[in-house]
Amino acid sequence: MDENWESQLQSIWLKLGTISNEKFIQQIKNHVELLTVTDSQAIADFERACAFDSTGHEKEAEPLYRSALDKGLTGLRRRRARIQLASTLRNNGKIEESIHILREEKAHYSDELDDAVDSFLALSLSS
């Protein structure tokens, strides 16, 4: 994975809402297939999960978020995956697990996504 791959990925994300959901998901799938390093498979699963989640296919996103985390997703993508998984779980009716994940993130990590953790935790608690 290199900067060019990331740049191309961002270009695809900019198309969200301007092309059909099916075409968008397919473009993400095609792009992540370019990842060949075993460690990059976590990123591939994460990006596919985000594509499904962003197009209203949360049931398809959940196992991909879990897979990405199980495969050792790191850095900011790991934190995003945990937050987005928690949001997806809430929307899929798995509120307690959502709360658990977000409380764990709040207790053990801090970065520019702290406000997102707080917001989604509040949503989960209100559910």
Coordinates of C-alpha atoms in Angstrom, one line a residue:
M1 CA 0.0 0.0 0.0
D2 CA 1.4 3.4 -0.9
E3 CA 0.3 7.1 -1.1
N4 CA -0.9 6.6 -4.7
W5 CA -3.3 3.8 -3.5
E6 CA -4.6 6.0 -0.7
S7 CA -5.1 8.9 -3.1
Q8 CA -7.0 6.7 -5.5
L9 CA -9.1 5.5 -2.5
Q10 CA -10.0 9.0 -1.6
S11 CA -11.0 9.7 -5.2
I12 CA -13.4 6.8 -5.0
W13 CA -14.9 8.0 -1.7
L14 CA -15.5 11.4 -3.2
K15 CA -17.9 9.7 -5.7
L16 CA -20.2 8.6 -2.8
G17 CA -23.6 10.0 -3.5
T18 CA -22.8 10.9 -7.1
I19 CA -22.9 7.3 -8.5
S20 CA -25.1 4.4 -7.6
N21 CA -24.5 2.7 -4.4
E22 CA -23.8 -0.6 -6.2
K23 CA -21.2 1.0 -8.5
F24 CA -19.6 2.7 -5.5
I25 CA -19.3 -0.5 -3.5
Q26 CA -17.9 -2.3 -6.6
Q27 CA -15.3 0.4 -7.1
I28 CA -14.2 0.0 -3.4
K29 CA -14.1 -3.8 -3.8
N30 CA -12.0 -3.5 -7.0
H31 CA -9.6 -1.0 -5.4
V32 CA -9.0 -3.0 -2.3
E33 CA -8.2 -6.1 -4.4
L34 CA -5.1 -4.2 -5.4
L35 CA -3.8 -4.8 -1.8
T36 CA -1.6 -7.9 -1.9
V37 CA 0.3 -7.8 1.4
T38 CA -1.3 -10.0 4.1
D39 CA -1.3 -7.2 6.6
S40 CA -3.3 -5.1 4.2
Q41 CA -6.2 -7.4 4.2
A42 CA -7.4 -5.8 7.4
I43 CA -7.5 -2.5 5.5
A44 CA -9.3 -4.1 2.7
D45 CA -12.0 -5.5 5.0
F46 CA -12.3 -2.1 6.8
E47 CA -12.7 -0.1 3.5
R48 CA -15.3 -2.6 2.3
A49 CA -17.2 -2.4 5.6
C50 CA -17.2 1.4 5.3
A51 CA -18.6 1.2 1.8
F52 CA -21.4 -1.1 2.9
D53 CA -22.1 1.0 6.0
S54 CA -22.1 4.3 4.0
T55 CA -24.7 2.9 1.6
G56 CA -27.1 1.6 4.1
H57 CA -26.0 -2.0 4.2
E58 CA -25.1 -2.3 7.9
K59 CA -25.7 -6.0 8.2
E60 CA -23.0 -6.6 5.5
A61 CA -20.7 -4.1 7.2
E62 CA -20.7 -5.6 10.7
P63 CA -18.8 -8.9 9.9
L64 CA -16.2 -6.9 7.8
Y65 CA -15.5 -4.5 10.6
R66 CA -15.0 -7.5 12.9
S67 CA -12.8 -9.2 10.4
A68 CA -10.6 -6.1 10.0
L69 CA -10.2 -5.8 13.7
D70 CA -9.4 -9.5 14.1
K71 CA -6.8 -9.2 11.3
G72 CA -5.0 -6.6 13.3
L73 CA -6.1 -3.3 11.9
T74 CA -4.0 -0.5 13.4
G75 CA -3.8 3.2 13.8
L76 CA -6.6 5.7 13.1
R77 CA -8.4 3.1 11.0
R78 CA -8.6 0.8 14.0
R79 CA -10.2 3.5 16.1
R80 CA -12.6 4.4 13.3
A81 CA -13.5 0.7 12.8
R82 CA -14.3 0.4 16.5
I83 CA -16.5 3.5 16.5
Q84 CA -18.2 2.6 13.3
L85 CA -18.7 -1.0 14.4
A86 CA -20.3 0.3 17.6
S87 CA -22.6 2.6 15.6
T88 CA -23.5 -0.3 13.3
L89 CA -24.2 -2.6 16.3
R90 CA -26.5 0.1 17.7
N91 CA -28.4 0.3 14.4
N92 CA -28.6 -3.5 14.3
G93 CA -30.1 -3.7 17.8
K94 CA -27.0 -4.8 19.6
I95 CA -27.0 -1.9 22.0
E96 CA -25.1 -3.4 24.9
E97 CA -22.2 -4.5 22.8
S98 CA -22.1 -1.0 21.2
I99 CA -21.9 0.6 24.7
H100 CA -19.2 -1.8 25.8
I101 CA -17.0 -1.0 22.8
L102 CA -17.4 2.7 23.1
R103 CA -16.7 2.7 26.9
E104 CA -13.6 0.7 26.2
E105 CA -12.4 3.2 23.6
K106 CA -13.2 6.1 25.9
A107 CA -11.2 4.5 28.8
H108 CA -8.2 3.4 26.9
Y109 CA -7.6 5.7 23.9
S110 CA -7.6 9.3 23.2
D111 CA -7.1 11.1 19.9
E112 CA -9.0 13.4 17.5
L113 CA -11.9 11.0 17.4
D114 CA -12.8 11.4 21.1
D115 CA -15.8 13.6 20.2
A116 CA -17.1 10.9 17.9
V117 CA -16.7 8.3 20.7
D118 CA -18.6 10.6 23.1
S119 CA -21.4 11.3 20.5
F120 CA -21.9 7.6 19.6
L121 CA -21.8 6.6 23.2
A122 CA -24.5 9.1 24.0
L123 CA -26.6 7.7 21.1
S124 CA -26.2 4.2 22.3
L125 CA -27.0 5.0 25.9
S126 CA -30.2 6.8 24.8
S127 CA -31.2 3.8 22.8

